[in-house]
mmCIF file of C-alpha atoms and ligand atoms in Angstrom:
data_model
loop_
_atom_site.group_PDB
_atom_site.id
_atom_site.type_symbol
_atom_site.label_atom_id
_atom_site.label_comp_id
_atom_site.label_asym_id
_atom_site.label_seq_id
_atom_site.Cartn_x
_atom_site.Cartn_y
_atom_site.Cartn_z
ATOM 1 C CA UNK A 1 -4.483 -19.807 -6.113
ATOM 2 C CA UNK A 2 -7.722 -21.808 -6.468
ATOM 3 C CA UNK A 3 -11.210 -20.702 -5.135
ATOM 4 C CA UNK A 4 -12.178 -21.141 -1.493
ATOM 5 C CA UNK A 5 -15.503 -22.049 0.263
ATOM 6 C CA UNK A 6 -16.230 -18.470 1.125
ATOM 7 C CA UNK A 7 -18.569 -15.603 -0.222
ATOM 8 C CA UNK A 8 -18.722 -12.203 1.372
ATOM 9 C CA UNK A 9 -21.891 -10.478 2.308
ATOM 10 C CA UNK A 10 -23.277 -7.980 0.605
ATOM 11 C CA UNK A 11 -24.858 -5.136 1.566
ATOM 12 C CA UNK A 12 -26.111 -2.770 -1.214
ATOM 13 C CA UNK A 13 -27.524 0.911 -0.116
ATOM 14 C CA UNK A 14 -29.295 3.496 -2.298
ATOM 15 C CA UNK A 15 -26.673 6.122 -1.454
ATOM 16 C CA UNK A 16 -23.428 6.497 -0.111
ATOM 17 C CA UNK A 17 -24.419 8.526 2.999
ATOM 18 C CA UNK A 18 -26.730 5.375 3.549
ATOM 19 C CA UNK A 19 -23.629 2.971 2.999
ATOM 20 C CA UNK A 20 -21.452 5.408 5.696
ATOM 21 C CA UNK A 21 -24.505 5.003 8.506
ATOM 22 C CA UNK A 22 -24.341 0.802 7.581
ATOM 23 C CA UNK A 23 -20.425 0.829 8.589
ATOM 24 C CA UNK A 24 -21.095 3.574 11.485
ATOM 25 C CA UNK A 25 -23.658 1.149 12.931
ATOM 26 C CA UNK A 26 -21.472 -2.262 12.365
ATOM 27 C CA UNK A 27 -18.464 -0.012 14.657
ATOM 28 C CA UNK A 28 -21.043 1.848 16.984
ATOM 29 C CA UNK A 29 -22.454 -2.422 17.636
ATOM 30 C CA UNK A 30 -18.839 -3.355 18.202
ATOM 31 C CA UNK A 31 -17.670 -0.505 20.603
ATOM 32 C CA UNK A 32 -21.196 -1.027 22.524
ATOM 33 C CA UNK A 33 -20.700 -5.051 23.232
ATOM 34 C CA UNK A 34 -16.506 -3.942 23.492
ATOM 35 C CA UNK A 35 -15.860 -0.468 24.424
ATOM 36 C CA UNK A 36 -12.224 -1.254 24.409
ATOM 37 C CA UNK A 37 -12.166 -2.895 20.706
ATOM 38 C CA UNK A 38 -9.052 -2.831 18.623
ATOM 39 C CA UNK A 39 -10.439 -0.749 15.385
ATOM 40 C CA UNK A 40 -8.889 -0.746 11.964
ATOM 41 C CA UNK A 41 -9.467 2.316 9.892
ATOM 42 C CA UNK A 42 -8.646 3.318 6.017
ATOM 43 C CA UNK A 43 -8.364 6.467 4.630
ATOM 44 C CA UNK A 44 -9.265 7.676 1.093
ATOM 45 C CA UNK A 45 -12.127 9.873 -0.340
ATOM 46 C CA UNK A 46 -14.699 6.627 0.061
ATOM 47 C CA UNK A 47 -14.464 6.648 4.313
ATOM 48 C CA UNK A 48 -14.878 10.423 4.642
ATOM 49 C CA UNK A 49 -18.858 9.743 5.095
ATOM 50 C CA UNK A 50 -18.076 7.327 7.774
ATOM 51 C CA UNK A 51 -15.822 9.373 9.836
ATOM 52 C CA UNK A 52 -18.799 12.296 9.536
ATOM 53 C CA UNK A 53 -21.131 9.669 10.629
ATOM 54 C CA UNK A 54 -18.756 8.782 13.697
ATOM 55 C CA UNK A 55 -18.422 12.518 15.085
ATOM 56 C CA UNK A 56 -22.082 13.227 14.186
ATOM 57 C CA UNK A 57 -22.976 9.836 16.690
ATOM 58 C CA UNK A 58 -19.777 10.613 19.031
ATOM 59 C CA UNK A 59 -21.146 14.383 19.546
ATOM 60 C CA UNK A 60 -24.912 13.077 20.052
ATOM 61 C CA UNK A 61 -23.646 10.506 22.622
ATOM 62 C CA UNK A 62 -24.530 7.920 21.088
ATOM 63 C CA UNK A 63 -21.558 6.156 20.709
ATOM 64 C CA UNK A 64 -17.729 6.937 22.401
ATOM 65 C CA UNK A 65 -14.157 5.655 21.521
ATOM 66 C CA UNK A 66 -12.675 6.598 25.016
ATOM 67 C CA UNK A 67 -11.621 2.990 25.582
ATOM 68 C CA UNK A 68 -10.533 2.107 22.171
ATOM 69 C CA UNK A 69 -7.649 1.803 20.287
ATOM 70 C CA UNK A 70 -7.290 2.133 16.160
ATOM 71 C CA UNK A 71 -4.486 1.140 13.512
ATOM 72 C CA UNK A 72 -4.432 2.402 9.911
ATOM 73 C CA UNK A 73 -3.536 0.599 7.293
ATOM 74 C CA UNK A 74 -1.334 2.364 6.213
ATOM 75 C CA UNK A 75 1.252 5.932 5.542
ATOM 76 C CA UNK A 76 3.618 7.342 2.858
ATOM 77 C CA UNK A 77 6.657 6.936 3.129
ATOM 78 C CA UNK A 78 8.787 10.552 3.626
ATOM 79 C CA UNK A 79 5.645 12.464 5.189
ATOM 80 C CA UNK A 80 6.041 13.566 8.529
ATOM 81 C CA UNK A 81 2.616 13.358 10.264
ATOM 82 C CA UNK A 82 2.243 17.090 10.227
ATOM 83 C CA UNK A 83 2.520 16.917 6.474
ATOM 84 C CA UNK A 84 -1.255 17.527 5.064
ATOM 85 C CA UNK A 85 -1.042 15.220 2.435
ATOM 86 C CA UNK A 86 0.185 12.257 4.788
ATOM 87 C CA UNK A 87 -2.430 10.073 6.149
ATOM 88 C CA UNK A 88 -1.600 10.793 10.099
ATOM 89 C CA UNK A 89 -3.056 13.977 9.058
ATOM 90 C CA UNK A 90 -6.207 12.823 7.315
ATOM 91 C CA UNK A 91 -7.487 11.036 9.838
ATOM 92 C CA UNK A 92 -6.876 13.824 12.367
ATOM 93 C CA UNK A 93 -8.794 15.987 10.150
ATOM 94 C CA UNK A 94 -11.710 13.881 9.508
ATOM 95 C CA UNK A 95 -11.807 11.771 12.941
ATOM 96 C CA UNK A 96 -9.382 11.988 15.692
ATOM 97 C CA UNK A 97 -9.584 15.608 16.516
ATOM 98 C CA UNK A 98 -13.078 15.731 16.920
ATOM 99 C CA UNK A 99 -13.967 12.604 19.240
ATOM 100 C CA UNK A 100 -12.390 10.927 22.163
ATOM 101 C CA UNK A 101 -9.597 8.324 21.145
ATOM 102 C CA UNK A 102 -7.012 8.678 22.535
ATOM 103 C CA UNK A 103 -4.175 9.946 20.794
ATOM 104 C CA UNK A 104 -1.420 7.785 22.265
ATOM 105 C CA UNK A 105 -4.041 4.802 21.216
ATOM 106 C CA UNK A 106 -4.325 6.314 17.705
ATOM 107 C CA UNK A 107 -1.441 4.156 15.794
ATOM 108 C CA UNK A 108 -0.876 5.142 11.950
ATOM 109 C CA UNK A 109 2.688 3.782 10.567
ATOM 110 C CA UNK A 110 5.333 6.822 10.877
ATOM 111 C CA UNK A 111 6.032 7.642 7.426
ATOM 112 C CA UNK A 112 8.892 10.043 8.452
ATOM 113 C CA UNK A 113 10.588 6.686 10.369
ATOM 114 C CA UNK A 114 14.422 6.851 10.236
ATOM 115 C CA UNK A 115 14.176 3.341 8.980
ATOM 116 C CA UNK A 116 10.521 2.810 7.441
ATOM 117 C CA UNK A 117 11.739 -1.464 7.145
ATOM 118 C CA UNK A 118 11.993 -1.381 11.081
ATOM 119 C CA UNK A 119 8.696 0.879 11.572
ATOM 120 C CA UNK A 120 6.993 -2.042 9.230
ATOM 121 C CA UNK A 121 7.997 -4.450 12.038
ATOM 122 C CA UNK A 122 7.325 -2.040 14.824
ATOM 123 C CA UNK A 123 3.366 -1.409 13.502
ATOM 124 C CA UNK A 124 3.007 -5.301 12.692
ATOM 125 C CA UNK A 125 4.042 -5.962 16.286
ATOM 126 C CA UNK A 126 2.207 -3.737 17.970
ATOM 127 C CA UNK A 127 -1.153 -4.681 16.480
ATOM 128 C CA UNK A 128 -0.055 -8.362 17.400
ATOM 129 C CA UNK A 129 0.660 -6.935 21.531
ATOM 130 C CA UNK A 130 -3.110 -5.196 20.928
ATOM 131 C CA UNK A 131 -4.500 -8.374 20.928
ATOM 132 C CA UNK A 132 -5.598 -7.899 17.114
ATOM 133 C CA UNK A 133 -8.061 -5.980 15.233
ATOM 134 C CA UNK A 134 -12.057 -6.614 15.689
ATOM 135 C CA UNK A 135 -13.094 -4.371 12.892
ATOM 136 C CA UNK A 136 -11.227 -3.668 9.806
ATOM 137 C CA UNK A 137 -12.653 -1.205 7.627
ATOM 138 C CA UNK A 138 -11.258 -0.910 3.589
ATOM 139 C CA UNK A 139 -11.834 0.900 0.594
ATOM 140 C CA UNK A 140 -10.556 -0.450 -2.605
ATOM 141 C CA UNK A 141 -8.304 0.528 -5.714
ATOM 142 C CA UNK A 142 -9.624 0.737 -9.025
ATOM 143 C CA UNK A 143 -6.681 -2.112 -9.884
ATOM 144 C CA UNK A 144 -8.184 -4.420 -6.785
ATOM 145 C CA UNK A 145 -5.236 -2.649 -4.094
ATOM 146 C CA UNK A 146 -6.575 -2.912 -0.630
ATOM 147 C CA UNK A 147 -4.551 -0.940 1.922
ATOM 148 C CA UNK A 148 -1.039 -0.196 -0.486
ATOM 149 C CA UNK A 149 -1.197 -4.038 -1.394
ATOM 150 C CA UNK A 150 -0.969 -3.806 -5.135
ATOM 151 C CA UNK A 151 -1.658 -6.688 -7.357
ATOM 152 C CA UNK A 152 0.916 -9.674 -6.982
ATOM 153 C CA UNK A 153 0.734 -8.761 -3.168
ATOM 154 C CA UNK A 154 1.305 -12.349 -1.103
ATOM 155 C CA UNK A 155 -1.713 -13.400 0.857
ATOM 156 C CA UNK A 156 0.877 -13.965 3.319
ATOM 157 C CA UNK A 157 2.263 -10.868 3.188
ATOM 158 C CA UNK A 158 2.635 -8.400 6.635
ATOM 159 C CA UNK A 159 3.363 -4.958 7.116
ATOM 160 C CA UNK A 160 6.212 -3.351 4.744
ATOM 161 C CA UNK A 161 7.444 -1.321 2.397
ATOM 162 C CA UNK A 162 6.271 -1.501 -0.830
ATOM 163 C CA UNK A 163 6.164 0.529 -4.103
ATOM 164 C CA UNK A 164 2.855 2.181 -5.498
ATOM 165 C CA UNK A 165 2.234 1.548 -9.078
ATOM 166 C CA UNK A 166 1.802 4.205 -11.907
ATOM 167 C CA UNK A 167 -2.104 3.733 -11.601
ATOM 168 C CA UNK A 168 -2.187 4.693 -7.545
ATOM 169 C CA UNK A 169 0.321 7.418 -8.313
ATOM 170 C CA UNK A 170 -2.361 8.860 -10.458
ATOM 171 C CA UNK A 171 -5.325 8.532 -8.638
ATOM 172 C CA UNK A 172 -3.862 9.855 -5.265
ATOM 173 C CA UNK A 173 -2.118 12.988 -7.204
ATOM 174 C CA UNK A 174 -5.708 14.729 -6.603
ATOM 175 C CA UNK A 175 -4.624 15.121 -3.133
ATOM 176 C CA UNK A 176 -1.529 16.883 -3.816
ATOM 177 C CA UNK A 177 -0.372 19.981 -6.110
ATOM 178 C CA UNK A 178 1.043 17.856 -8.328
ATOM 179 C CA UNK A 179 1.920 14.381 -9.613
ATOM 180 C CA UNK A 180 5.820 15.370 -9.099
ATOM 181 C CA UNK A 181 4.789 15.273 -4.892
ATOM 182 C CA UNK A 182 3.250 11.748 -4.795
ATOM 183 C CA UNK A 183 5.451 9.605 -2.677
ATOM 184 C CA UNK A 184 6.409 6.447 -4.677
ATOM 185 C CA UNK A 185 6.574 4.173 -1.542
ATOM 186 C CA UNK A 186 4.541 3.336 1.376
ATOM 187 C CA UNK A 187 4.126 1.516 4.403
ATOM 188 C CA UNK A 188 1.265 -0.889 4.449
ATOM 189 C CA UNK A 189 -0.440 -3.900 6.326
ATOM 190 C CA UNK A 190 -0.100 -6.752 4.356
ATOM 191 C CA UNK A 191 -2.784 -8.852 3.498
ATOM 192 C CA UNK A 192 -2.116 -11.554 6.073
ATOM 193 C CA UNK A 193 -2.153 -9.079 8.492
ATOM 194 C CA UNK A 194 -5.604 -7.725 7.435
ATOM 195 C CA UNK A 195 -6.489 -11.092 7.011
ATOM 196 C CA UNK A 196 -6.358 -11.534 10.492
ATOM 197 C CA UNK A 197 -8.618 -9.045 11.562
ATOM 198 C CA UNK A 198 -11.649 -10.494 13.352
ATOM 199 C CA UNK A 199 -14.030 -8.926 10.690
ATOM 200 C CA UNK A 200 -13.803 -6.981 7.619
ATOM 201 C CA UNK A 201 -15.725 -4.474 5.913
ATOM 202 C CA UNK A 202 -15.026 -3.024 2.551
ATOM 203 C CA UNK A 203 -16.737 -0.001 1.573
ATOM 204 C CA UNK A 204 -16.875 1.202 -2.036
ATOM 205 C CA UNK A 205 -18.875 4.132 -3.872
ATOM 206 C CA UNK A 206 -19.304 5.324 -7.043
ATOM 207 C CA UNK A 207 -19.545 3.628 -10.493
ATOM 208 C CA UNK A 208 -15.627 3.469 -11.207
ATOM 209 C CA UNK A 209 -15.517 0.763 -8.453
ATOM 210 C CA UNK A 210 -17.568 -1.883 -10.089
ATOM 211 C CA UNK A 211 -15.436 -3.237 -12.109
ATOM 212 C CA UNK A 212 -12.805 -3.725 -9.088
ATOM 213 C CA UNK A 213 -15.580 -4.294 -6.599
ATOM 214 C CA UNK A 214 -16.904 -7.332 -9.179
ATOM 215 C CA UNK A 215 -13.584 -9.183 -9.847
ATOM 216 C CA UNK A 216 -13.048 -9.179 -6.196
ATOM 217 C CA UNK A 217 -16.591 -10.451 -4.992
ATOM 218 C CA UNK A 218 -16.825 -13.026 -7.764
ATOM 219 C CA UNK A 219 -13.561 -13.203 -9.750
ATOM 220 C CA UNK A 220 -11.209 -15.531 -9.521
ATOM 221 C CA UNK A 221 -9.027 -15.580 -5.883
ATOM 222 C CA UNK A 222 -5.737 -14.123 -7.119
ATOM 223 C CA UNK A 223 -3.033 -12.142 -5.743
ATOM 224 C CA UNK A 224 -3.598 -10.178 -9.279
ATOM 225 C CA UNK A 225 -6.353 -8.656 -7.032
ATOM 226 C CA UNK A 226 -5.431 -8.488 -4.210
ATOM 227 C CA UNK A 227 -9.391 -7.750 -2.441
ATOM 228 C CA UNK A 228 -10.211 -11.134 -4.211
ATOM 229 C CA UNK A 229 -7.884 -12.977 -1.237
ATOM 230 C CA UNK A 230 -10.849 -11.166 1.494
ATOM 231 C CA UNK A 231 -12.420 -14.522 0.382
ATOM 232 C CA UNK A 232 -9.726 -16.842 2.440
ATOM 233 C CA UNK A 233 -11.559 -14.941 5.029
ATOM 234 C CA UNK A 234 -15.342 -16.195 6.655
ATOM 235 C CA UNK A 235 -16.178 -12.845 7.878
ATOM 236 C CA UNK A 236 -16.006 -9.810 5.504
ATOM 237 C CA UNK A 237 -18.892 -7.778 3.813
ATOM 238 C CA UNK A 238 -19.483 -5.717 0.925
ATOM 239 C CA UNK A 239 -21.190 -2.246 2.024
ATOM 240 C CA UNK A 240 -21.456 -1.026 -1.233
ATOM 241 C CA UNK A 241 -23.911 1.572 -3.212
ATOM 242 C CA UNK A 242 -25.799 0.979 -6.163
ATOM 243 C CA UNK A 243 -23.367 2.021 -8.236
ATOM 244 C CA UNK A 244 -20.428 0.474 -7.326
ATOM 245 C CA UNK A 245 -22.711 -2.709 -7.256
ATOM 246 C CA UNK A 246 -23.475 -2.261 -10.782
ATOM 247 C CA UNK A 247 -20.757 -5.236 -12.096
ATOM 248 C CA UNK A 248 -22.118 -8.116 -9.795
ATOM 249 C CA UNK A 249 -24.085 -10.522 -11.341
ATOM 250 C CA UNK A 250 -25.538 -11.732 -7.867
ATOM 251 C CA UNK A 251 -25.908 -8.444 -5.943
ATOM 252 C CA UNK A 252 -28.408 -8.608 -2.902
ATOM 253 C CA UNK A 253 -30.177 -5.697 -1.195
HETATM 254 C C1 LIG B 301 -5.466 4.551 -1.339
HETATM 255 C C2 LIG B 301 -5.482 3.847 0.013
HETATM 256 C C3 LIG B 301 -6.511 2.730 0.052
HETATM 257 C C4 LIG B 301 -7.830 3.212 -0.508
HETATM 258 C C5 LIG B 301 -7.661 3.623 -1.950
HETATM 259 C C6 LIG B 301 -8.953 4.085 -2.600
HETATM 260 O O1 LIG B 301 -4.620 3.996 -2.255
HETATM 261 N N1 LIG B 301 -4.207 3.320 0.362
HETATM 262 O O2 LIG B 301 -6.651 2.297 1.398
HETATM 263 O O3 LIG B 301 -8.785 2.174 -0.430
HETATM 264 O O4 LIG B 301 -6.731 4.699 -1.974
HETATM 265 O O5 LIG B 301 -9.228 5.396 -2.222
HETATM 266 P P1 LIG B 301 -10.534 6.189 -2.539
HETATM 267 O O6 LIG B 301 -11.476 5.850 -1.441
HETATM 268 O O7 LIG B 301 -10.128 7.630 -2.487
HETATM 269 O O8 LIG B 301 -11.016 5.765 -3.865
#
């Protein structure tokens, strides 16, 4: 795939509690001017700050989700949404249960779907009736995933099943007893359907993100990375902390 005409902004914060408050304020903007916005939402250690941010505003007033809707990007497959590992469960830990979305507006894919290939359709058409996402927010893999789209992932590609490599295997073991417990597969937007989203934000902490962070801002645009395909998109930034900023070679406060 060859290069395209755009760059994404970038942000660059001193912390990562200051890079949580930068995407709190680009959602709290978006449900003032829309309170009934479509929001996309990630889950992961990196967006934990962000959701803390969101009850913290949410419980001050300052900013409500009564009118909104959300869609993850994405669930294990075999977890029931009770399961604590599975992402339902995340987010109702770290957002849901403590503001005012709805619950029948809160979509994550059902990972304990009698058919996960028909669920795949069912989430990809539902965020098409929503009228689309405004906001999408991302973290990113240390190989480049975004969402569960692993490298060789089509640009094109929608929601589905797909298989998580070795390397996300590992990384996500720390949220379970053991490696042995790690689903294998997964439901996930594809990156045409995050690549319709009306913006994009990627957030990414720490120094083991640079590399990843760096080959998708200014690396070739490759489905071998699949964040490096954000650039067939005008609209996406970078919130990023110094760290994770550290591989750029054009990084801008
Ligand atoms: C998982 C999720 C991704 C997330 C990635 C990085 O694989 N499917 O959406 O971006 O992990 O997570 P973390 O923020 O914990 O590094």
């Amino acid at each position: 795939m060859t290069s395209t005409p755009y760059s994404p902004k970038i942000i660059v914060c001193e912390s990562d509690g200051a890079a949580a408050a930068i995407v709190a304020d680009l959602y709290a903007d978006l449900l003032r001017d829309k309170p009934a916005a479509v929001l996309g939402l990630a889950t992961g250690g990196t967006p934990t700050a962000t959701y803390r941010e969101f009850v913290r505003r949410y419980q001050q007033g300052d900013v409500s989700f009564a009118r909104a809707s959300s869609f993850n990007l994405d669930e294990y497959v075999g977890l029931s949404a009770d399961h604590p590992q599975s992402f339902c469960y995340f987010m109702r830990q770290h957002l849901f249960d403590h503001v005012d979305l709805s619950a029948d507006r809160a979509n994550v894919p059902s990972g304990d779907a009698i058919d996960a290939d028909a669920e795949a359709r069912r989430y990809e058409e539902a965020i098409a009736s929503s009228g689309g996402i405004d906001l999408q927010l991302l973290g990113i893999g240390h190989n480049g995933h975004i969402a569960f789209n692993e490298p060789g992932s089509a640009r094109n590609s929608r929601t589905r099943v797909v298989d998580l490599t070795d390397e996300t295997i590992r990384n996500n073991a720390r949220f379970f007893d053991s490696i042995d417990q790690v689903p294998t597969t997964a439901i996930t937007m594809g990156v045409g359907t995050i690549l319709e989203a009306r913006r994009i934000v990627l957030l990414a902490t720490g120094a083991d993100k640079s590399e990843a962070v760096a080959a998708a801002a200014e690396g070739s645009v490759s489905e071998a990375v699949p964040a490096s395909l954000l650039r067939h998109h005008s609209e996406v930034t970078f919130v990023l902390d110094r760290a994770a900023a550290s591989g750029l070679r054009s990084a801008t406060g």
